[in-house]
GROMACS .gro file of C-alpha atoms in nm:
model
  354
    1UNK     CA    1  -0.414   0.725   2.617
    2UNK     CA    2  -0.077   0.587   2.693
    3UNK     CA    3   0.079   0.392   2.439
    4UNK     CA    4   0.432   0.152   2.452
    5UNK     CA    5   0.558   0.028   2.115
    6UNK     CA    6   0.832  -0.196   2.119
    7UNK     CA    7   1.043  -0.147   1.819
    8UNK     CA    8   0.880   0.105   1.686
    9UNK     CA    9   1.122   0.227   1.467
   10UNK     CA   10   1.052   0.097   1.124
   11UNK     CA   11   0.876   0.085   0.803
   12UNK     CA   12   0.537   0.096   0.951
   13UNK     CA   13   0.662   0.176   1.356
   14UNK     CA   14   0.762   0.572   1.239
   15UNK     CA   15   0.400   0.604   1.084
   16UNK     CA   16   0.237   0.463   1.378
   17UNK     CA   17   0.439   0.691   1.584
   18UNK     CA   18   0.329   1.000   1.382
   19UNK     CA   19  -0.061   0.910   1.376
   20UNK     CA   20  -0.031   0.812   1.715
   21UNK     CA   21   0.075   1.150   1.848
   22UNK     CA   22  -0.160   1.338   1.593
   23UNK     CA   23  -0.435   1.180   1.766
   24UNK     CA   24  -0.291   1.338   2.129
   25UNK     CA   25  -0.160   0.954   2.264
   26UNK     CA   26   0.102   0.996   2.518
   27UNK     CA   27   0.364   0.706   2.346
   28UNK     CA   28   0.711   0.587   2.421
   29UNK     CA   29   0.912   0.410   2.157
   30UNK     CA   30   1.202   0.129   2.277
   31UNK     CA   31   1.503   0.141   2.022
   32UNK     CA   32   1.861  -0.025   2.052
   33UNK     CA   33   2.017   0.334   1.928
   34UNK     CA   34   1.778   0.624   2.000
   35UNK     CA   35   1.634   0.795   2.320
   36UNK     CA   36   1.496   1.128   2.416
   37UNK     CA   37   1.179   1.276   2.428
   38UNK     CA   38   0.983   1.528   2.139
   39UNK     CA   39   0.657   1.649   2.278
   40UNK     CA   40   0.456   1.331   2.369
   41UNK     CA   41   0.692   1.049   2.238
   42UNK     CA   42   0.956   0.914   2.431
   43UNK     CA   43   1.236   0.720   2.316
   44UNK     CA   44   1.400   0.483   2.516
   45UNK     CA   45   1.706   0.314   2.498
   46UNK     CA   46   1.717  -0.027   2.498
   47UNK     CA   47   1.710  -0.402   2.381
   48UNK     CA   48   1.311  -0.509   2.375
   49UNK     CA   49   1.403  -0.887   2.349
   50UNK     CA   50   1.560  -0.853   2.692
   51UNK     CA   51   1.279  -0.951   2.914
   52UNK     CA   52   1.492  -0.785   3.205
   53UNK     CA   53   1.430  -0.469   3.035
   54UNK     CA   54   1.095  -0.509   2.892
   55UNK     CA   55   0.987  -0.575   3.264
   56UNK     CA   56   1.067  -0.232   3.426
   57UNK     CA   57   0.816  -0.094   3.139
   58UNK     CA   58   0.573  -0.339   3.201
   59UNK     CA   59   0.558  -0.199   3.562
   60UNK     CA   60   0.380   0.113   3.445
   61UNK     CA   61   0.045   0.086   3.328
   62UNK     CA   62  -0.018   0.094   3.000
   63UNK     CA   63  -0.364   0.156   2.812
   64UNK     CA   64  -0.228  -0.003   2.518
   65UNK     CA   65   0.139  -0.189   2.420
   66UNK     CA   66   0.175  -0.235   2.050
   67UNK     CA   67   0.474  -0.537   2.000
   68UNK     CA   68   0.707  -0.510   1.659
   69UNK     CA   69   0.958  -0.750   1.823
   70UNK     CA   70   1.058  -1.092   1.640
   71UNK     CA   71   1.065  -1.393   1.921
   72UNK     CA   72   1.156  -1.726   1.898
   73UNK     CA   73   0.850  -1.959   1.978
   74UNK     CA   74   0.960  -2.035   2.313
   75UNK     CA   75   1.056  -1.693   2.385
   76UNK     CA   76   0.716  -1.528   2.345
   77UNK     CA   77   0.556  -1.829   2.490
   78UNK     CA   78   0.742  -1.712   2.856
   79UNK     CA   79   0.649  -1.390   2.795
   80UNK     CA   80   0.281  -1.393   2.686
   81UNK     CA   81   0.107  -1.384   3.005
   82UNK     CA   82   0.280  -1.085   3.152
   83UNK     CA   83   0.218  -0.868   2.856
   84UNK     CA   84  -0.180  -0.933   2.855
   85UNK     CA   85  -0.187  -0.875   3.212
   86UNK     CA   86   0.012  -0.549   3.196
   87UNK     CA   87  -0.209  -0.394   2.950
   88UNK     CA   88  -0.595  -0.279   2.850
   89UNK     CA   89  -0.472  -0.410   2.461
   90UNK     CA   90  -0.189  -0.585   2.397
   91UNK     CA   91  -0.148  -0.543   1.953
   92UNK     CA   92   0.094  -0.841   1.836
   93UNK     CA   93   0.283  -0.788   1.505
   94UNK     CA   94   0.192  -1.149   1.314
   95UNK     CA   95   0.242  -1.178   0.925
   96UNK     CA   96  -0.012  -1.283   0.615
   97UNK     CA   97   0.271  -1.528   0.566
   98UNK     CA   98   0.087  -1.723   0.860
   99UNK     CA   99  -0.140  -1.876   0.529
  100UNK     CA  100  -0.143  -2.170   0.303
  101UNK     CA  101  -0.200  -2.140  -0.034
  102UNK     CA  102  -0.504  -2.060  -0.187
  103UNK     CA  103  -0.686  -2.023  -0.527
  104UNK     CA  104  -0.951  -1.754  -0.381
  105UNK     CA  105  -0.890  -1.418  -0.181
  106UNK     CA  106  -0.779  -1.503   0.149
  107UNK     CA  107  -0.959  -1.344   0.453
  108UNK     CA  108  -0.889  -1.411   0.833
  109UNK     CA  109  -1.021  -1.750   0.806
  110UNK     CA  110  -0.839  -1.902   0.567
  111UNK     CA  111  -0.645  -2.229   0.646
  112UNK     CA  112  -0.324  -2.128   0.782
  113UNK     CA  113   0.010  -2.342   0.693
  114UNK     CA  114   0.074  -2.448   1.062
  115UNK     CA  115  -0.266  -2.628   1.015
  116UNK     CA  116  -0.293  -2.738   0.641
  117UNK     CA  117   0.076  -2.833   0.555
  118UNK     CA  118   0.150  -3.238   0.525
  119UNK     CA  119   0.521  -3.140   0.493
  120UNK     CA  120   0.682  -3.268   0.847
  121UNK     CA  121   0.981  -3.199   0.752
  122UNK     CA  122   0.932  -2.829   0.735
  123UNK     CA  123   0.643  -2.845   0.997
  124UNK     CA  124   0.947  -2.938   1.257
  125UNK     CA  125   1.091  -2.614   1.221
  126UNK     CA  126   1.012  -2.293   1.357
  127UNK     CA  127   1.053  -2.100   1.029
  128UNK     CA  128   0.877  -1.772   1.048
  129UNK     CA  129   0.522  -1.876   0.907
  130UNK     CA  130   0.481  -2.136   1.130
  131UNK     CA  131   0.647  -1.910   1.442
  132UNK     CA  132   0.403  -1.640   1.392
  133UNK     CA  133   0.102  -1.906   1.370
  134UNK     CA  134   0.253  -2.082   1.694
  135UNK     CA  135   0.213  -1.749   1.893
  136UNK     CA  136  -0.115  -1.624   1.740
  137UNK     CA  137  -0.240  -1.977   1.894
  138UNK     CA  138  -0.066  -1.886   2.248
  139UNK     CA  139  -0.294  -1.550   2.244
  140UNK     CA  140  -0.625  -1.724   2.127
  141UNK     CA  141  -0.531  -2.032   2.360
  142UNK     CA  142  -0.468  -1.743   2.643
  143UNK     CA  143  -0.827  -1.725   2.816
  144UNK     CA  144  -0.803  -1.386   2.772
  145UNK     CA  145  -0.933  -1.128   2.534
  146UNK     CA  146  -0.742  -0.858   2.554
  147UNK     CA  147  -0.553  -0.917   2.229
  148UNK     CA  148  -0.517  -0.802   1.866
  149UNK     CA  149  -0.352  -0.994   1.618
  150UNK     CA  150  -0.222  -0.760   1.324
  151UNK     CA  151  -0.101  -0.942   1.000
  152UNK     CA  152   0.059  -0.714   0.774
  153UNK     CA  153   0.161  -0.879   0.403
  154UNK     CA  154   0.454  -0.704   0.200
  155UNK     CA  155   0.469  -0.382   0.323
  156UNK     CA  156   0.696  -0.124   0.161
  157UNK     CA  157   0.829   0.200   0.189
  158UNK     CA  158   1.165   0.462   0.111
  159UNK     CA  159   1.388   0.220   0.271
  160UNK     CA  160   1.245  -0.081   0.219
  161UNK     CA  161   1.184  -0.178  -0.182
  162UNK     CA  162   1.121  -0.562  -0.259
  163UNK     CA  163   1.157  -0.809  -0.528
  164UNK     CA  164   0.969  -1.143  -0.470
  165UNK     CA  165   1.206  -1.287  -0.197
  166UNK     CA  166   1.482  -1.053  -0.232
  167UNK     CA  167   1.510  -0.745  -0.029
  168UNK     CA  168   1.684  -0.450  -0.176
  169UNK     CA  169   2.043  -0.557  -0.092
  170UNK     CA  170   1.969  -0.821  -0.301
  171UNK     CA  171   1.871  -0.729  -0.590
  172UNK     CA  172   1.906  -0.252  -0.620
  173UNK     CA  173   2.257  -0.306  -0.439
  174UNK     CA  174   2.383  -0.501  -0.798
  175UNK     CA  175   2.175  -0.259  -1.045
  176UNK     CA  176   2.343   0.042  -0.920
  177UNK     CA  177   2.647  -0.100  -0.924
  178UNK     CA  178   2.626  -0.235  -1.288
  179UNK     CA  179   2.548  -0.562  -1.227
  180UNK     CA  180   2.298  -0.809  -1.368
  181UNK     CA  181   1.944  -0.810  -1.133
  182UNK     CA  182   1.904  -1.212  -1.074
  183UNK     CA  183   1.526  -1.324  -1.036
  184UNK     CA  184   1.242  -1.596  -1.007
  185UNK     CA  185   1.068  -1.684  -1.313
  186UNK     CA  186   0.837  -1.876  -1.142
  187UNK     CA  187   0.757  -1.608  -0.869
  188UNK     CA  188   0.735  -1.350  -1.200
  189UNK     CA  189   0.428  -1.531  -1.306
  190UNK     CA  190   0.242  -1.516  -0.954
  191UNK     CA  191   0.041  -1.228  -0.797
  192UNK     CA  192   0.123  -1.034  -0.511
  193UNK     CA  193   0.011  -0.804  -0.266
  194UNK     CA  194   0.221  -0.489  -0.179
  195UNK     CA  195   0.107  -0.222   0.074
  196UNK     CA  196   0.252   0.120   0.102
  197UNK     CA  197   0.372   0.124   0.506
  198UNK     CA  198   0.174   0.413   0.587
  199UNK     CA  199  -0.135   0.271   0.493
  200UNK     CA  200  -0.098  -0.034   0.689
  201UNK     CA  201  -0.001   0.197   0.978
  202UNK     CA  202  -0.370   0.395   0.910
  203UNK     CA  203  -0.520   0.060   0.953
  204UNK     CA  204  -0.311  -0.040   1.283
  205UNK     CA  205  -0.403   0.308   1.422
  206UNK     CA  206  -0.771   0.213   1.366
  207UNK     CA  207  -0.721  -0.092   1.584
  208UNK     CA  208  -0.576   0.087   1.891
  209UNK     CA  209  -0.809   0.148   2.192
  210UNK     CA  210  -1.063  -0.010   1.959
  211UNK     CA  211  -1.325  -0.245   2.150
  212UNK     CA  212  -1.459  -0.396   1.853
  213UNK     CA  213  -1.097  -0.499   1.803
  214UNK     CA  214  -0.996  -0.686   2.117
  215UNK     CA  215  -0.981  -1.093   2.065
  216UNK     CA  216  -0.932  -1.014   1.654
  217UNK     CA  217  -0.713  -1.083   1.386
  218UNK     CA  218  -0.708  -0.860   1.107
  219UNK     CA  219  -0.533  -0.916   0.768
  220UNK     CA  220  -0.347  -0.591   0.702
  221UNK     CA  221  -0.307  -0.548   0.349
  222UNK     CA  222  -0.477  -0.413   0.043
  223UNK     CA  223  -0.696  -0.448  -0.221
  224UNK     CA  224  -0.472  -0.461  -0.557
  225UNK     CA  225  -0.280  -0.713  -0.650
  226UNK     CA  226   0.005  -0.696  -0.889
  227UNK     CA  227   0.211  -0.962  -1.083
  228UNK     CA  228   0.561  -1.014  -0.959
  229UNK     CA  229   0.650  -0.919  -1.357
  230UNK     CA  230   0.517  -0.610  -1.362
  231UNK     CA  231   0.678  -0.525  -1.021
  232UNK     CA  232   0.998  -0.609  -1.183
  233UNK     CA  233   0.924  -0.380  -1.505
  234UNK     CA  234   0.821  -0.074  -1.340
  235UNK     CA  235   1.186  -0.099  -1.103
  236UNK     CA  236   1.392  -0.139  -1.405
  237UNK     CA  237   1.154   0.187  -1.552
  238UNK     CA  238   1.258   0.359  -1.270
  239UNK     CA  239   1.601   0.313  -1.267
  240UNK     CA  240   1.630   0.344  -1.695
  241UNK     CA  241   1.549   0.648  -1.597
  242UNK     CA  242   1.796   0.700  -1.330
  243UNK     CA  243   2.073   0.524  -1.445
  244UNK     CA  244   2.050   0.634  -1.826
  245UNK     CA  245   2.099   0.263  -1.907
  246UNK     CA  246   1.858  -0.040  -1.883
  247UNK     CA  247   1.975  -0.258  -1.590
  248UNK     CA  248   1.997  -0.664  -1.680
  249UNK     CA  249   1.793  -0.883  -1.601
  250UNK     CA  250   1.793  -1.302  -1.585
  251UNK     CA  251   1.533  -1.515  -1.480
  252UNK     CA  252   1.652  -1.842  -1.355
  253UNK     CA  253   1.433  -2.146  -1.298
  254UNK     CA  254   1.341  -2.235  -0.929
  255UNK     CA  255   1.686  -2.447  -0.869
  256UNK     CA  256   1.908  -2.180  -0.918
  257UNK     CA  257   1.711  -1.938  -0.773
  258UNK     CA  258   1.727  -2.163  -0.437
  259UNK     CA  259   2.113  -2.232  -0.479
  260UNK     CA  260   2.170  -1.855  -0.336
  261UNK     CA  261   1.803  -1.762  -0.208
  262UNK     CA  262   1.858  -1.582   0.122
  263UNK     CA  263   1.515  -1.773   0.273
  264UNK     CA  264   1.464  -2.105   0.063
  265UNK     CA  265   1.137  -2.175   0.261
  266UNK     CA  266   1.014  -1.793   0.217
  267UNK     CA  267   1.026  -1.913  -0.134
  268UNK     CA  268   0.800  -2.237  -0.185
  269UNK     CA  269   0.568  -2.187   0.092
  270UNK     CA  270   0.495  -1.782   0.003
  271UNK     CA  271   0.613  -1.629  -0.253
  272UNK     CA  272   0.548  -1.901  -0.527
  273UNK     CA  273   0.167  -1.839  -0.389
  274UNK     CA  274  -0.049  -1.613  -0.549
  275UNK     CA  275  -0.148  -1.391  -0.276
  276UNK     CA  276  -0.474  -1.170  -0.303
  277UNK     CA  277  -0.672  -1.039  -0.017
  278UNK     CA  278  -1.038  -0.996   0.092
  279UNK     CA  279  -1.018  -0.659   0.291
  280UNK     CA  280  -1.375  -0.674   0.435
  281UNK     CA  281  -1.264  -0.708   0.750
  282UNK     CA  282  -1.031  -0.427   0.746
  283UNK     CA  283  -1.311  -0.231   0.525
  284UNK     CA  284  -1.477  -0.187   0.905
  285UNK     CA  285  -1.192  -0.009   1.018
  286UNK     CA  286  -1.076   0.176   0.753
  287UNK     CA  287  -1.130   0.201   0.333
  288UNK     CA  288  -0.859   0.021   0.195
  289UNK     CA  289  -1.005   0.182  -0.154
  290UNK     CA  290  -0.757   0.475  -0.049
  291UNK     CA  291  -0.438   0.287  -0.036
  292UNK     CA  292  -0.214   0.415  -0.254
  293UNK     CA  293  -0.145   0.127  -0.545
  294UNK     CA  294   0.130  -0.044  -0.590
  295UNK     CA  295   0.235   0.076  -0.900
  296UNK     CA  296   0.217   0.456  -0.760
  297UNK     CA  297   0.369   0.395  -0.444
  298UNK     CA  298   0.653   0.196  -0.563
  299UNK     CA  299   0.786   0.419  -0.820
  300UNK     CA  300   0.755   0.706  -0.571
  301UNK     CA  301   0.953   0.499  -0.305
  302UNK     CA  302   1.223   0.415  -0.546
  303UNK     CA  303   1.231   0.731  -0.697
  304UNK     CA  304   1.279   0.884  -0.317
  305UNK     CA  305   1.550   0.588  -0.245
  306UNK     CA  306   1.710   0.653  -0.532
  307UNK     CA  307   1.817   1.014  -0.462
  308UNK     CA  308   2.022   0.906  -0.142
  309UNK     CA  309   2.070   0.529  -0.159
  310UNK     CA  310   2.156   0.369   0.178
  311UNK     CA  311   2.205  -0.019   0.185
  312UNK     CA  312   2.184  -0.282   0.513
  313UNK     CA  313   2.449  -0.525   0.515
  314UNK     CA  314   2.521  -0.722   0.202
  315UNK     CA  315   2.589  -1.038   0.173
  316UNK     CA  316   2.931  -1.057  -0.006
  317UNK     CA  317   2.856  -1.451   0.031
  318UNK     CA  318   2.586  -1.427  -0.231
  319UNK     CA  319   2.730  -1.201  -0.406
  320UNK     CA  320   2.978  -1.393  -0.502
  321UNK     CA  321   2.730  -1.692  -0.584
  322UNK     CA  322   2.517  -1.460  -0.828
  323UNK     CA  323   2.852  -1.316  -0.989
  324UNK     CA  324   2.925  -1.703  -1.120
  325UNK     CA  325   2.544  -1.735  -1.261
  326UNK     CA  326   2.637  -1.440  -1.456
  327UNK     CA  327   2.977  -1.466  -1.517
  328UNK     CA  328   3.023  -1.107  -1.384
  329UNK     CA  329   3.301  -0.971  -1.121
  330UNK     CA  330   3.338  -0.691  -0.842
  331UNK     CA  331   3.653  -0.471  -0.817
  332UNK     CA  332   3.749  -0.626  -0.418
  333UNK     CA  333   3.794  -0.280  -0.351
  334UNK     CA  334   3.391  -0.242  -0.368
  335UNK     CA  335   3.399  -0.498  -0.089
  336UNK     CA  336   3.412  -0.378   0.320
  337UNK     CA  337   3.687  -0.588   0.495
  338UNK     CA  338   3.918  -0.866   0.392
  339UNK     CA  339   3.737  -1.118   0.579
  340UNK     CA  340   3.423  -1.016   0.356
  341UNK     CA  341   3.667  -1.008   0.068
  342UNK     CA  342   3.756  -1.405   0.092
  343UNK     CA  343   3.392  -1.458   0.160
  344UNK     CA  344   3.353  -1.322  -0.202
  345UNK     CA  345   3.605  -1.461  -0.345
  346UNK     CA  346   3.547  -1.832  -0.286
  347UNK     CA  347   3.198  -1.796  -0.349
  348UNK     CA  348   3.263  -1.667  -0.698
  349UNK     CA  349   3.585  -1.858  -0.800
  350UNK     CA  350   3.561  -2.168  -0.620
  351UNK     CA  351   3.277  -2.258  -0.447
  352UNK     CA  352   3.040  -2.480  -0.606
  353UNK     CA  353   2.781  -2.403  -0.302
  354UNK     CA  354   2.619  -2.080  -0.198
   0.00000   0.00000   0.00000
């Protein structure tokens, strides 16, 4: 079976890859930095929101492409047809985040925000939830079948360690570095549910030359939920231990939070949700019962992070907004580039905004 996956190279993307090639697929891999072949996976070099490019490797034929990309609305709208009629199964990366809120486990049915929201204000925009929901609609509305919708939740792994809203640069980045850990107190008290990256690879890998799959949506994430609290405990646990000091901690109520939250809408329409999930539907694929749990395969992620920390970008903005909530201050030597050092700087000292 030949396989394409476009942007393959993350979280969940490198355990595809792996299970993939276990299985004997013959897969190539697009990726802005990497190319090359080892054994049956191919890596090729090159930007997979181009359509230019994305077009020579739609002239093969391919028994199945699996699509990581991000699009705008418009954007994947263009490109939908020619990716369901270049492929036997065409498996589109969607998110849980596609739902409303709800009081009872949500399954693939449940009302999604794009069609329960009354809010027009944030209805006109194409913030993530509603882009994903937008495209999902351009597959079903497609005529064809040929598609599977994949809607992973919070997934996590050795590079990739959340905190409500706040990736790692957020939140690690200032613990290591002796700083106070800012967080929700309102997205403390609400359930969550995290899924080791792996696992929701297992599950993707079921879907893949599946029949029973094609024209399907499938929720990909598991089957214990944990509060946002206890989350936060069992990082500052890990790095007590780590650190040989406690790390500090403030919760701040839901208007400071927002006054330096990286994604104010990621914030009231998701994670101030409690999110728990009925995994029947992936149960016929897969047992989600063997998902590692979240408390297991978050302190082992940490734990593994911790012994050779690598950060993304920060935000030196932000920084310097969360340094005036606590009344706390970076040596501008810790900071990359003067540039990034003024951002800082004004943020902290004399900026009343974020």
């Amino acid at each position: 079976m030949r396989v394409l996956i476009l942007g393959g190279t993350g979280a969940m993307g490198n355990h595809l890859v792996k299970l993939l090639d276990d299985r004997g697929f013959e897969i190539a891999v697009t990726s802005r930095s990497r190319e090359g072949s080892k054994g049956r996976v191919r890596y090729i070099r090159g930007d997979a929101q181009d359509p230019a490019f994305v077009g020579e490797l739609l002239k093969e034929r391919w028994d199945c492409v699996v699509d990581f990309m991000v699009y705008t609305t418009q954007s994947f709208s263009a490109q939908a047809d020619r990716f369901l009629s270049s492929t036997a199964q065409y498996v589109f990366l969607s998110s849980a985040r596609v739902f409303a809120g709800s009081d009872r486990p949500i399954t693939e049915d449940s009302p999604r925000l794009l069609d329960a929201s009354t809010d027009k204000d944030y209805l006109a925009t194409d913030e993530y939830a509603l882009t994903k929901a937008r495209q999902e609609n351009r597959l079903m509305d497609s005529g064809r079948q040929n598609w599977t919708i994949i809607r992973p939740y919070i997934t996590y792994g050795e590079e990739r360690l959340q905190l409500g809203h706040l990736e790692k640069e957020h939140w690690l980045y200032r613990a290591l570095h002796g700083r106070t850990i800012l967080f929700s107190r309102d997205i403390c008290a609400r359930q969550s549910t995290l899924t080791y990256g792996l696992d929701v690879a297992r599950a993707m890998a079921a879907t893949i030359g599946n029949p029973k799959a094609q024209g399907q949506a499938f929720n990909m994430a598991g089957r214990n939920p944990i509060l946002w609290s206890d989350v936060l405990d069992l990082y500052v646990e890990v790095l007590e231990t780590h650190l040989g000091r406690k790390p500090k901690v403030v919760l701040q109520n839901l208007p400071d939070t927002l006054a330096w939250s990286p994604a104010p809408a990621q914030v009231r329409y998701d994670r101030l949700y409690n999110r728990v999930f009925d995994t029947g539907k992936i149960d016929t694929l897969i047992d989600s019962g063997d998902f590692v749990t979240p408390r297991e395969g978050l302190r082992d992620c940490l734990t593994a992070f911790l012994k050779s920390p690598r950060f993304l970008a920060i935000d030196w903005r932000r920084e310097g907004v969360k340094d005036r909530f606590t009344r706390e201050r970076m040596s501008l030597s810790e900071v990359s580039g003067m540039k990034n050092a003024v951002k800082y700087s004004v943020c902290r000292y004399m900026s009343a905004g974020n």
